[in-house]
XYZ file of C-alpha atoms in Angstrom:
659
model
C 19.424 -13.370 13.020
C 17.966 -15.454 15.847
C 15.817 -18.570 15.702
C 12.241 -17.893 16.807
C 11.384 -21.591 17.080
C 9.295 -22.332 20.179
C 8.716 -25.939 21.212
C 5.424 -25.106 22.912
C 4.032 -23.331 19.831
C 5.268 -26.089 17.544
C 3.602 -28.713 19.755
C 0.198 -27.107 19.182
C 0.467 -28.259 15.548
C -0.064 -31.859 16.866
C 2.184 -33.483 14.273
C 0.087 -31.939 11.491
C 2.581 -31.230 8.701
C 0.481 -28.509 7.118
C -0.120 -26.705 10.415
C 3.584 -26.924 11.213
C 4.412 -25.676 7.715
C 2.202 -22.642 8.265
C 3.795 -22.042 11.686
C 7.404 -22.004 10.471
C 6.402 -19.970 7.425
C 5.075 -17.271 9.736
C 8.340 -17.388 11.701
C 10.121 -16.456 8.493
C 7.466 -13.953 7.462
C 7.593 -11.908 10.640
C 11.210 -10.950 9.911
C 11.155 -8.264 7.174
C 14.847 -8.696 6.392
C 14.028 -12.221 5.192
C 10.890 -11.584 3.174
C 9.225 -8.362 2.114
C 5.543 -8.173 1.199
C 4.839 -11.560 -0.277
C 8.435 -12.468 -1.076
C 9.759 -15.969 -0.469
C 7.927 -19.283 -0.391
C 7.830 -22.526 1.574
C 6.657 -26.104 1.093
C 6.292 -29.526 2.668
C 5.918 -32.908 0.979
C 3.169 -35.118 2.354
C 0.665 -37.848 1.514
C -2.961 -36.831 1.051
C -6.021 -38.855 0.025
C -7.571 -38.176 -3.374
C -11.269 -38.451 -4.294
C -11.048 -42.247 -4.240
C -9.388 -42.414 -0.850
C -6.022 -43.314 -2.329
C -2.959 -41.672 -0.808
C -0.925 -39.532 -3.178
C 2.439 -37.820 -2.742
C 1.840 -34.070 -2.929
C 3.776 -30.886 -2.510
C 1.987 -28.432 -0.232
C 3.475 -25.170 -1.468
C 2.752 -21.564 -0.655
C 0.035 -20.155 -2.893
C 0.623 -17.139 -5.094
C -0.571 -13.928 -3.458
C -0.163 -15.161 0.115
C 2.220 -13.446 2.525
C 4.439 -15.598 4.737
C 3.853 -13.212 7.636
C 0.159 -14.099 7.849
C -0.211 -17.370 5.947
C -2.522 -20.091 7.260
C -3.088 -23.686 6.187
C -5.511 -22.533 3.487
C -2.682 -20.577 1.850
C -0.943 -23.715 0.587
C -1.674 -25.470 -2.710
C -1.620 -29.310 -2.840
C 0.092 -30.323 -6.109
C 0.873 -33.867 -7.205
C 4.592 -34.275 -6.596
C 5.285 -36.652 -9.496
C 3.834 -34.187 -12.024
C 6.035 -31.361 -10.756
C 9.131 -33.560 -10.813
C 8.415 -34.691 -14.380
C 7.931 -31.073 -15.439
C 11.517 -30.373 -14.385
C 12.680 -32.907 -16.995
C 11.132 -30.928 -19.857
C 13.745 -29.057 -21.911
C 11.583 -25.936 -22.097
C 8.210 -24.714 -20.873
C 6.485 -21.328 -21.035
C 5.643 -20.047 -17.577
C 1.975 -19.582 -18.438
C 1.845 -23.233 -19.504
C 3.681 -24.168 -16.316
C 1.040 -22.398 -14.215
C -1.763 -24.182 -16.101
C -0.075 -27.570 -15.684
C 0.474 -26.965 -11.960
C -3.154 -26.035 -11.450
C -4.254 -29.113 -13.406
C -2.147 -31.239 -11.054
C -3.745 -29.898 -7.879
C -5.713 -32.208 -5.603
C -7.963 -29.293 -4.686
C -8.829 -26.995 -7.615
C -10.208 -24.454 -5.144
C -6.809 -23.937 -3.521
C -4.656 -20.928 -4.440
C -2.419 -21.024 -7.502
C 0.900 -22.697 -6.591
C 4.047 -20.590 -6.298
C 6.061 -20.213 -9.493
C 8.890 -21.939 -7.602
C 6.830 -25.116 -7.006
C 8.896 -27.225 -9.449
C 12.135 -26.230 -7.715
C 10.637 -27.135 -4.334
C 9.567 -30.479 -5.787
C 13.007 -31.523 -7.056
C 14.763 -30.754 -3.767
C 14.854 -34.213 -2.148
C 13.788 -33.182 1.326
C 10.371 -32.977 2.937
C 10.731 -29.374 4.094
C 11.932 -26.496 1.909
C 12.241 -22.793 2.803
C 13.036 -19.930 0.418
C 13.671 -16.287 1.332
C 15.070 -13.147 -0.255
C 17.265 -12.402 2.755
C 18.649 -8.859 2.679
C 22.086 -9.819 3.984
C 22.632 -12.603 1.450
C 21.358 -10.584 -1.506
C 23.455 -7.589 -0.417
C 26.597 -9.724 -0.522
C 25.713 -11.105 -3.962
C 24.937 -7.616 -5.313
C 28.609 -6.702 -5.270
C 31.208 -6.844 -8.027
C 32.687 -10.097 -6.683
C 29.621 -11.457 -4.949
C 30.205 -15.104 -5.858
C 33.675 -15.065 -4.335
C 32.316 -13.542 -1.152
C 29.572 -16.163 -0.944
C 32.206 -18.885 -1.209
C 34.254 -17.102 1.457
C 31.288 -17.128 3.821
C 29.938 -20.632 3.252
C 32.696 -22.695 1.683
C 31.336 -25.825 0.012
C 28.239 -26.082 2.207
C 26.054 -24.285 -0.330
C 25.381 -24.674 -4.028
C 25.831 -21.329 -5.776
C 23.302 -20.797 -8.564
C 24.025 -17.955 -11.031
C 21.046 -15.680 -11.579
C 18.419 -16.922 -13.999
C 14.781 -15.982 -14.369
C 12.500 -17.322 -11.590
C 9.950 -19.987 -12.449
C 10.602 -22.870 -14.821
C 13.975 -21.573 -16.047
C 15.341 -21.492 -12.506
C 13.946 -24.929 -11.672
C 15.415 -26.378 -14.856
C 18.819 -24.793 -14.142
C 18.963 -26.303 -10.643
C 17.768 -29.645 -12.000
C 20.667 -29.709 -14.460
C 23.200 -28.539 -11.864
C 22.267 -31.159 -9.266
C 22.025 -34.381 -11.294
C 25.191 -35.672 -9.574
C 24.878 -33.643 -6.367
C 24.932 -35.170 -2.896
C 22.232 -33.023 -1.345
C 23.139 -34.261 2.145
C 26.430 -32.382 1.841
C 24.605 -29.059 1.424
C 23.090 -26.628 3.900
C 21.319 -24.732 1.136
C 21.281 -23.014 -2.233
C 22.431 -19.431 -2.734
C 20.742 -17.890 -5.764
C 22.901 -14.941 -6.794
C 20.975 -11.631 -6.810
C 17.869 -13.525 -5.709
C 17.866 -15.343 -2.382
C 18.371 -18.529 -0.346
C 16.892 -22.042 -0.228
C 17.283 -24.343 2.771
C 15.813 -27.787 3.364
C 15.590 -30.652 5.823
C 13.724 -33.771 6.832
C 11.959 -31.872 9.597
C 10.537 -28.370 9.895
C 12.960 -27.115 12.521
C 16.069 -28.199 10.621
C 15.043 -26.392 7.432
C 13.984 -23.260 9.305
C 17.091 -23.048 11.493
C 19.401 -23.677 8.538
C 17.865 -20.546 7.003
C 18.552 -18.605 10.183
C 22.119 -19.962 10.259
C 22.954 -19.064 6.648
C 21.456 -15.582 6.892
C 23.167 -15.007 10.224
C 26.516 -15.872 8.658
C 25.939 -13.301 5.929
C 24.971 -10.713 8.544
C 28.154 -11.468 10.502
C 30.191 -11.065 7.318
C 28.639 -7.668 6.613
C 29.176 -6.561 10.206
C 32.841 -7.473 9.981
C 33.588 -6.169 6.500
C 31.094 -3.433 5.552
C 31.476 0.028 7.025
C 28.428 1.404 8.749
C 27.005 4.649 7.360
C 27.380 7.842 9.333
C 25.063 8.469 12.248
C 21.576 9.223 10.902
C 20.797 12.883 10.489
C 17.910 14.396 12.391
C 14.758 15.150 10.379
C 14.012 18.802 9.760
C 10.547 20.309 10.072
C 8.673 20.411 6.784
C 8.177 23.987 5.632
C 5.370 25.151 3.328
C 7.728 25.455 0.348
C 8.928 21.877 0.879
C 5.323 20.672 1.107
C 4.469 22.540 -2.078
C 7.466 20.917 -3.777
C 6.210 17.507 -2.610
C 2.707 18.267 -3.904
C 4.082 19.348 -7.299
C 6.137 16.155 -7.470
C 3.100 14.014 -6.672
C 1.061 15.864 -9.300
C 3.757 15.276 -11.938
C 4.014 11.575 -11.060
C 0.215 11.215 -11.129
C 0.098 12.860 -14.547
C 2.790 10.514 -15.857
C 0.940 7.524 -14.412
C -2.386 8.681 -15.832
C -4.114 8.453 -12.451
C -3.780 9.847 -8.940
C -0.976 8.510 -6.755
C -0.436 8.673 -3.008
C 3.057 9.847 -2.045
C 4.706 8.711 1.188
C 7.584 10.847 2.397
C 10.296 9.166 4.491
C 12.113 11.829 6.466
C 13.792 9.484 8.900
C 17.464 9.710 9.688
C 18.441 6.908 7.297
C 16.503 8.516 4.445
C 18.105 11.886 5.083
C 21.557 10.337 5.279
C 21.011 8.487 1.986
C 19.626 11.598 0.283
C 22.775 13.493 1.283
C 25.200 11.029 -0.344
C 27.263 12.754 -3.065
C 26.680 9.850 -5.470
C 22.993 9.374 -4.649
C 21.839 9.983 -8.230
C 24.073 7.173 -9.472
C 23.228 4.805 -6.611
C 19.463 5.291 -6.909
C 19.609 4.525 -10.619
C 21.513 1.210 -10.529
C 18.655 -1.138 -9.697
C 16.633 -2.829 -6.942
C 17.719 -5.194 -4.176
C 16.099 -8.229 -5.815
C 14.504 -8.453 -9.280
C 10.986 -9.094 -7.961
C 11.036 -5.604 -6.395
C 10.933 -4.065 -9.877
C 7.158 -4.594 -9.886
C 6.868 -2.170 -6.963
C 9.749 0.216 -7.593
C 10.374 0.227 -11.368
C 13.955 -0.497 -12.510
C 15.364 2.402 -10.502
C 14.570 5.523 -8.535
C 14.668 9.183 -9.474
C 16.329 12.248 -7.984
C 13.821 15.100 -7.962
C 15.249 18.438 -9.093
C 13.985 21.952 -8.480
C 11.262 21.468 -11.082
C 9.573 18.112 -10.402
C 7.721 18.175 -13.722
C 11.015 18.265 -15.624
C 12.494 15.487 -13.461
C 9.476 13.226 -14.028
C 9.476 14.003 -17.761
C 13.159 13.081 -18.061
C 12.581 9.914 -16.030
C 9.725 8.973 -18.341
C 11.874 9.490 -21.414
C 14.563 7.238 -19.940
C 11.952 4.602 -19.149
C 10.593 4.707 -22.697
C 14.129 4.237 -24.042
C 14.624 1.307 -21.661
C 11.420 -0.261 -22.970
C 12.455 0.291 -26.577
C 15.827 -1.384 -25.951
C 14.296 -4.580 -24.607
C 10.770 -4.863 -25.984
C 9.650 -7.964 -27.825
C 6.703 -8.517 -30.120
C 3.331 -8.127 -28.460
C 4.489 -6.166 -25.418
C 2.865 -2.868 -24.481
C 4.763 -0.379 -22.352
C 3.687 0.120 -18.771
C 3.330 3.662 -17.487
C 6.629 5.585 -17.266
C 6.070 7.155 -13.832
C 8.692 6.610 -11.113
C 7.712 4.720 -7.974
C 10.331 6.253 -5.704
C 12.457 9.342 -5.645
C 15.148 11.072 -3.651
C 14.403 14.583 -2.430
C 17.817 16.125 -1.760
C 17.964 17.546 1.733
C 14.565 16.092 2.614
C 14.558 12.277 2.316
C 12.983 9.727 0.008
C 9.429 9.466 -1.255
C 7.485 6.538 -2.679
C 4.362 6.485 -4.832
C 1.477 4.059 -4.999
C -2.123 3.765 -6.090
C -2.998 3.682 -2.387
C -1.313 4.493 0.890
C -0.776 0.757 1.407
C 0.934 0.407 -1.986
C 3.144 3.415 -1.308
C 4.018 1.959 2.107
C 5.069 -1.338 0.522
C 7.342 0.543 -1.858
C 8.683 2.524 1.115
C 9.579 -0.685 2.962
C 11.396 -1.980 -0.107
C 13.274 1.303 -0.553
C 14.224 1.323 3.124
C 15.831 -2.111 2.836
C 17.407 -1.209 -0.504
C 19.033 1.944 0.911
C 20.738 -0.072 3.629
C 21.898 -2.740 1.176
C 23.295 -0.152 -1.230
C 25.387 1.541 1.427
C 26.716 -1.768 2.776
C 27.575 -3.067 -0.701
C 29.309 0.190 -1.633
C 31.875 -0.483 1.091
C 32.447 -4.012 -0.276
C 33.651 -2.938 -3.683
C 30.492 -1.353 -5.032
C 26.747 -1.894 -5.394
C 26.198 -4.043 -8.494
C 22.641 -5.368 -8.825
C 21.250 -7.102 -11.893
C 21.398 -5.331 -15.235
C 18.402 -3.737 -16.891
C 17.868 -6.650 -19.324
C 17.194 -9.006 -16.402
C 15.013 -6.423 -14.681
C 13.012 -5.879 -17.851
C 12.465 -9.615 -18.101
C 10.865 -9.648 -14.648
C 8.919 -6.392 -15.061
C 7.417 -7.630 -18.320
C 7.188 -11.290 -17.281
C 4.141 -12.898 -18.870
C 2.888 -13.938 -15.419
C 3.057 -10.359 -14.130
C 1.358 -9.077 -17.273
C -1.437 -11.598 -16.737
C -1.918 -10.312 -13.178
C -2.245 -6.738 -14.441
C -4.928 -7.762 -16.918
C -6.903 -9.414 -14.113
C -6.557 -6.539 -11.662
C -9.837 -4.928 -12.742
C -10.920 -1.322 -12.832
C -9.566 1.040 -10.169
C -11.858 2.434 -7.497
C -13.430 5.812 -8.331
C -11.181 7.794 -5.978
C -8.109 5.558 -6.205
C -4.999 7.469 -5.194
C -6.859 10.693 -4.371
C -6.082 12.548 -1.130
C -8.959 13.947 0.923
C -9.473 15.985 4.091
C -12.803 15.790 5.913
C -13.641 17.987 8.906
C -16.002 16.941 11.677
C -15.009 13.345 10.944
C -15.319 11.706 14.358
C -19.033 11.008 14.004
C -22.157 11.462 11.920
C -21.904 12.847 8.400
C -18.158 13.532 8.557
C -17.330 10.013 9.695
C -19.565 8.515 7.006
C -17.932 10.659 4.315
C -14.385 9.843 5.475
C -15.074 6.111 5.518
C -16.893 6.185 2.174
C -14.037 8.065 0.514
C -11.526 5.585 1.885
C -13.623 2.641 0.714
C -13.693 4.270 -2.732
C -9.883 4.347 -2.880
C -8.928 7.712 -1.367
C -6.323 8.366 1.304
C -8.140 10.382 3.969
C -7.256 12.575 6.919
C -10.245 13.215 9.176
C -10.275 16.252 11.458
C -12.294 16.702 14.638
C -12.085 18.527 17.937
C -12.751 15.199 19.655
C -9.315 13.751 20.531
C -10.696 10.245 19.955
C -10.246 10.933 16.233
C -6.513 10.253 16.689
C -7.103 6.527 17.321
C -10.542 6.038 15.815
C -9.420 4.923 12.369
C -7.133 1.904 12.026
C -6.959 1.212 8.290
C -3.993 2.167 6.115
C -4.741 5.433 4.352
C -7.439 6.503 6.829
C -6.067 8.652 9.638
C -7.418 11.161 12.151
C -6.090 14.367 13.647
C -7.462 16.302 16.584
C -8.079 19.841 15.415
C -10.112 22.811 16.618
C -11.133 24.192 13.244
C -11.881 27.585 14.808
C -8.123 27.880 15.479
C -6.599 29.161 12.254
C -3.078 27.940 13.080
C -4.405 24.492 13.968
C -6.239 24.301 10.637
C -3.108 25.260 8.709
C -1.171 22.611 10.607
C -3.813 19.995 9.829
C -3.716 20.684 6.093
C 0.073 20.562 6.144
C -0.190 17.255 8.015
C -2.372 15.825 5.228
C 0.096 16.932 2.549
C 3.055 15.562 4.507
C 1.182 12.309 5.103
C -0.084 11.616 1.580
C 1.858 13.982 -0.669
C -0.837 16.451 -1.700
C -4.524 17.310 -1.547
C -7.314 16.732 -4.069
C -10.584 16.670 -2.154
C -11.945 18.752 0.707
C -15.202 18.130 2.557
C -15.810 21.041 4.907
C -18.375 19.642 7.291
C -17.661 20.660 10.890
C -20.510 22.533 12.542
C -23.141 22.490 15.265
C -26.771 23.495 15.717
C -27.071 26.356 18.182
C -29.651 26.369 20.990
C -32.982 27.749 19.884
C -33.523 31.450 20.654
C -35.451 34.294 19.061
C -33.291 37.132 17.745
C -34.354 39.514 20.503
C -33.197 36.986 23.103
C -30.103 35.758 21.288
C -26.992 36.150 23.432
C -23.720 37.380 21.962
C -21.737 34.282 22.942
C -24.060 31.968 20.985
C -23.964 34.270 17.955
C -20.175 34.472 17.930
C -19.781 30.747 18.587
C -21.988 29.936 15.606
C -20.159 32.348 13.322
C -16.798 30.946 14.457
C -17.589 27.274 13.809
C -20.319 27.361 11.169
C -18.718 30.059 9.006
C -15.210 31.311 9.834
C -13.708 27.854 10.403
C -14.683 26.868 6.855
C -12.886 29.936 5.513
C -9.763 28.931 7.437
C -9.955 25.428 6.017
C -10.574 26.616 2.479
C -7.759 29.171 2.630
C -5.249 26.659 4.022
C -6.256 24.001 1.489
C -6.406 26.145 -1.662
C -2.643 26.303 -2.440
C -2.491 22.507 -2.363
C -5.802 21.981 -4.160
C -4.303 24.013 -7.019
C -1.638 21.285 -7.226
C -4.169 18.477 -6.874
C -5.571 15.884 -9.245
C -9.121 16.829 -10.391
C -9.571 18.934 -7.239
C -13.011 19.437 -5.728
C -14.583 20.892 -2.595
C -17.895 20.044 -0.972
C -19.300 22.427 1.624
C -21.903 21.015 4.006
C -24.618 23.635 4.363
C -28.122 23.190 5.747
C -31.797 23.192 4.858
C -31.914 26.358 6.917
C -30.232 28.261 4.097
C -33.167 28.083 1.661
C -35.752 27.573 4.426
C -34.769 29.136 7.749
C -36.887 28.617 10.819
C -37.732 30.825 13.764
C -35.394 30.538 16.724
C -32.450 29.428 14.581
C -31.033 32.816 13.653
C -27.442 32.232 14.748
C -27.269 28.903 12.892
C -29.187 29.975 9.784
C -27.238 33.200 9.256
C -23.875 31.437 9.633
C -24.899 28.675 7.211
C -26.207 31.243 4.735
C -22.881 33.067 4.944
C -21.111 29.735 4.435
C -23.115 29.087 1.286
C -22.246 32.529 -0.036
C -18.600 31.849 0.796
C -18.800 28.654 -1.282
C -20.365 30.505 -4.212
C -17.581 33.098 -4.196
C -15.000 30.313 -3.943
C -16.576 28.593 -6.958
C -16.155 31.805 -8.941
C -12.584 32.416 -7.823
C -11.217 28.869 -8.042
C -12.785 27.722 -11.307
C -9.800 29.024 -13.243
C -7.598 26.563 -11.336
C -9.937 23.695 -12.131
C -11.229 23.493 -8.558
C -14.949 22.773 -8.277
C -16.860 23.999 -5.227
C -20.363 22.732 -4.545
C -22.735 22.814 -1.596
C -25.113 20.231 -0.220
C -27.928 21.022 2.186
C -28.785 18.044 4.390
C -31.735 18.045 6.776
C -33.060 15.726 9.446
C -30.135 13.311 9.430
C -30.894 11.448 12.609
C -28.009 8.963 12.930
C -25.688 11.645 14.296
C -24.539 12.437 17.807
C -26.984 15.327 18.204
C -30.001 13.036 17.852
C -30.066 10.810 20.922
C -32.911 8.284 21.369
C -34.371 10.553 24.052
C -34.357 13.633 21.811
C -35.902 11.667 18.953
C -38.628 10.298 21.182
C -39.427 13.756 22.556
C -39.626 15.322 19.077
C -41.798 12.494 17.792
C -44.208 12.930 20.708
C -44.461 16.656 20.034
C -45.709 15.829 16.519
C -47.941 13.018 17.700
C -46.145 10.405 15.566
C -43.872 7.408 16.117
C -40.086 7.767 15.998
C -39.951 5.950 12.657
C -42.668 8.223 11.217
C -40.819 11.272 12.516
C -37.583 10.143 10.844
C -39.418 9.980 7.515
C -41.325 13.249 7.917
C -40.639 14.503 4.390
C -42.301 14.430 0.996
C -40.759 11.121 -0.036
C -41.447 9.541 3.383
C -37.809 8.398 3.342
C -35.325 8.456 6.207
C -32.101 10.329 5.333
C -28.970 8.782 6.857
C -25.347 9.837 7.147
C -24.535 7.210 4.531
C -27.000 8.875 2.136
C -25.311 12.217 2.650
C -21.900 10.604 2.158
C -23.074 9.113 -1.138
C -24.097 12.549 -2.368
C -20.778 14.024 -1.205
C -18.878 11.422 -3.218
C -21.024 12.100 -6.270
C -20.297 15.824 -5.979
C -16.577 15.157 -5.574
C -16.487 12.705 -8.459
C -17.429 12.126 -12.072
C -21.200 12.846 -11.868
C -20.441 16.492 -10.940
C -17.212 16.783 -12.957
C -18.642 19.699 -14.951
C -20.586 21.366 -12.158
C -19.480 24.080 -9.773
C -21.345 26.552 -7.581
C -24.347 24.202 -7.236
C -26.527 23.761 -4.159
C -28.205 20.375 -3.752
C -30.653 19.478 -0.976
C -30.670 16.034 0.575
C -33.716 16.020 2.796
C -36.245 13.582 1.347
C -38.112 16.520 -0.157
C -39.040 19.571 1.917
C -42.085 21.584 0.838
C -40.629 24.841 2.175
C -37.365 24.334 0.263
C -39.168 23.354 -2.929
């Protein structure tokens, strides 16, 4: 662990305590082994003017929900210091009342809610306080004789605090322990099974004490813990492994009561962990720190040959765990696991979105390393289930769940969209992602590989007329997100105009290949996974030319008509598996690559109208955009069409020939 302090960067804060507090917080936050996804908190004590211009002593403490890796000055809550210090003197206080009292003591009611550790920060008699959940320190304390090892590492330079519940209880415990303490004789606090506090009269001292203490723990582990064997090399995912993953995701989604994204970790460390003889025992002992239980549940699961049975047994164990520790007024959370070991394959995490599953994956990655290190130091011994239950069902966490709101309509669903680099396909892919789905967009344009930058929205270059490439793309989607629920088969092109007697063979075959056969390849490759999907649905993008063909468009119209017939047959064949297949027929969608300003202007002139009039040349006099088509696609994939299959719906502003 190395100090990242930079005098030049620190000088840009211009002696502004809050700016400097944000700077050193980000130094901590950019090191995942110190804080993971919102873990840890920091503070600085300062004087700020109130409404009347009077200076008041305040604690500027990290706000709840902010991440140290990205925090700015606006992420800190200004709380009157005296109020926080007096709260520590109370013999007892419910955490919900503590949160209310802290908010009432804020100088700025518009600031974020103060960290639950604000009282503890307040009673530490130094201006600067840093708190992390450092992997190395928590690993040492999660052993059978962790306290002895902590003393061996640090001697009397730290105060060792036995584990108690975060929030007021922890603050009160430290308050009682330190009534006679000479704080100047300490480098920090070590909270067993929880983390580290350091402090100082200046920002650099507090920050570098954290680096020093964590570095000492890392040195101890390097000297005393055996390293695991060299990581195994990942093996290629075969169709049967992908099907197993999809069945597991389906079982977890069913147990959760909603779709879940699954992230498979097949890296060397994951494979090595999954191969441990005692992996079932190790994965079931508990998380690295108690706050991780919100993301990972009390423990992981080892997936057997039948994932449904494994998830059912896990759920039964979870229900028994809840029954053992429940108190009046508590309702059980869902019993679905949040991470699992796939023997011979790696580990997999589950989340309501790709981002959530990735957070769980980061936590599991750090936990795996800690488990294996602790096992060589006498055994991995995290907190017991009673303490974990207390955090999982903490009144503050329950309050957050109640405020989380309704999920997005496609939350946790997995979708594949072809022709996604531009136009209709791009609009559909982005709309699905905005509605909560994890999406893989396919396109022959290689730019698709870097076009999307958001978590859960990825692109893959794919020639959909290449059957092997299509199969590989579908397998990529399943490997990326754990399964497949939604398919939008959109790729196509409008062939050059030619009467049938002049139509060349190359154009005919090219149209059949892309506008018809490629959709069959996609549907065939996707069907085995759609059968394992959550409320699976397919939308085929047809054309107005199906019900109303025009002269000179034979190659295009025939292929699209065949595509529509293909969709109708698929609707008949797949209905028994709960897979809906519907068709939409867009027309005159001008915000696509095919319609350049020059082409639009030329077509408008040929009709003797303006470009805007040409765009709205339909019965409703309404321009149809890619976003409009995407909205219809989402409706057909979702609840409005939940009991419809085999339908054909135009989206053309009203066409007299179609009607």
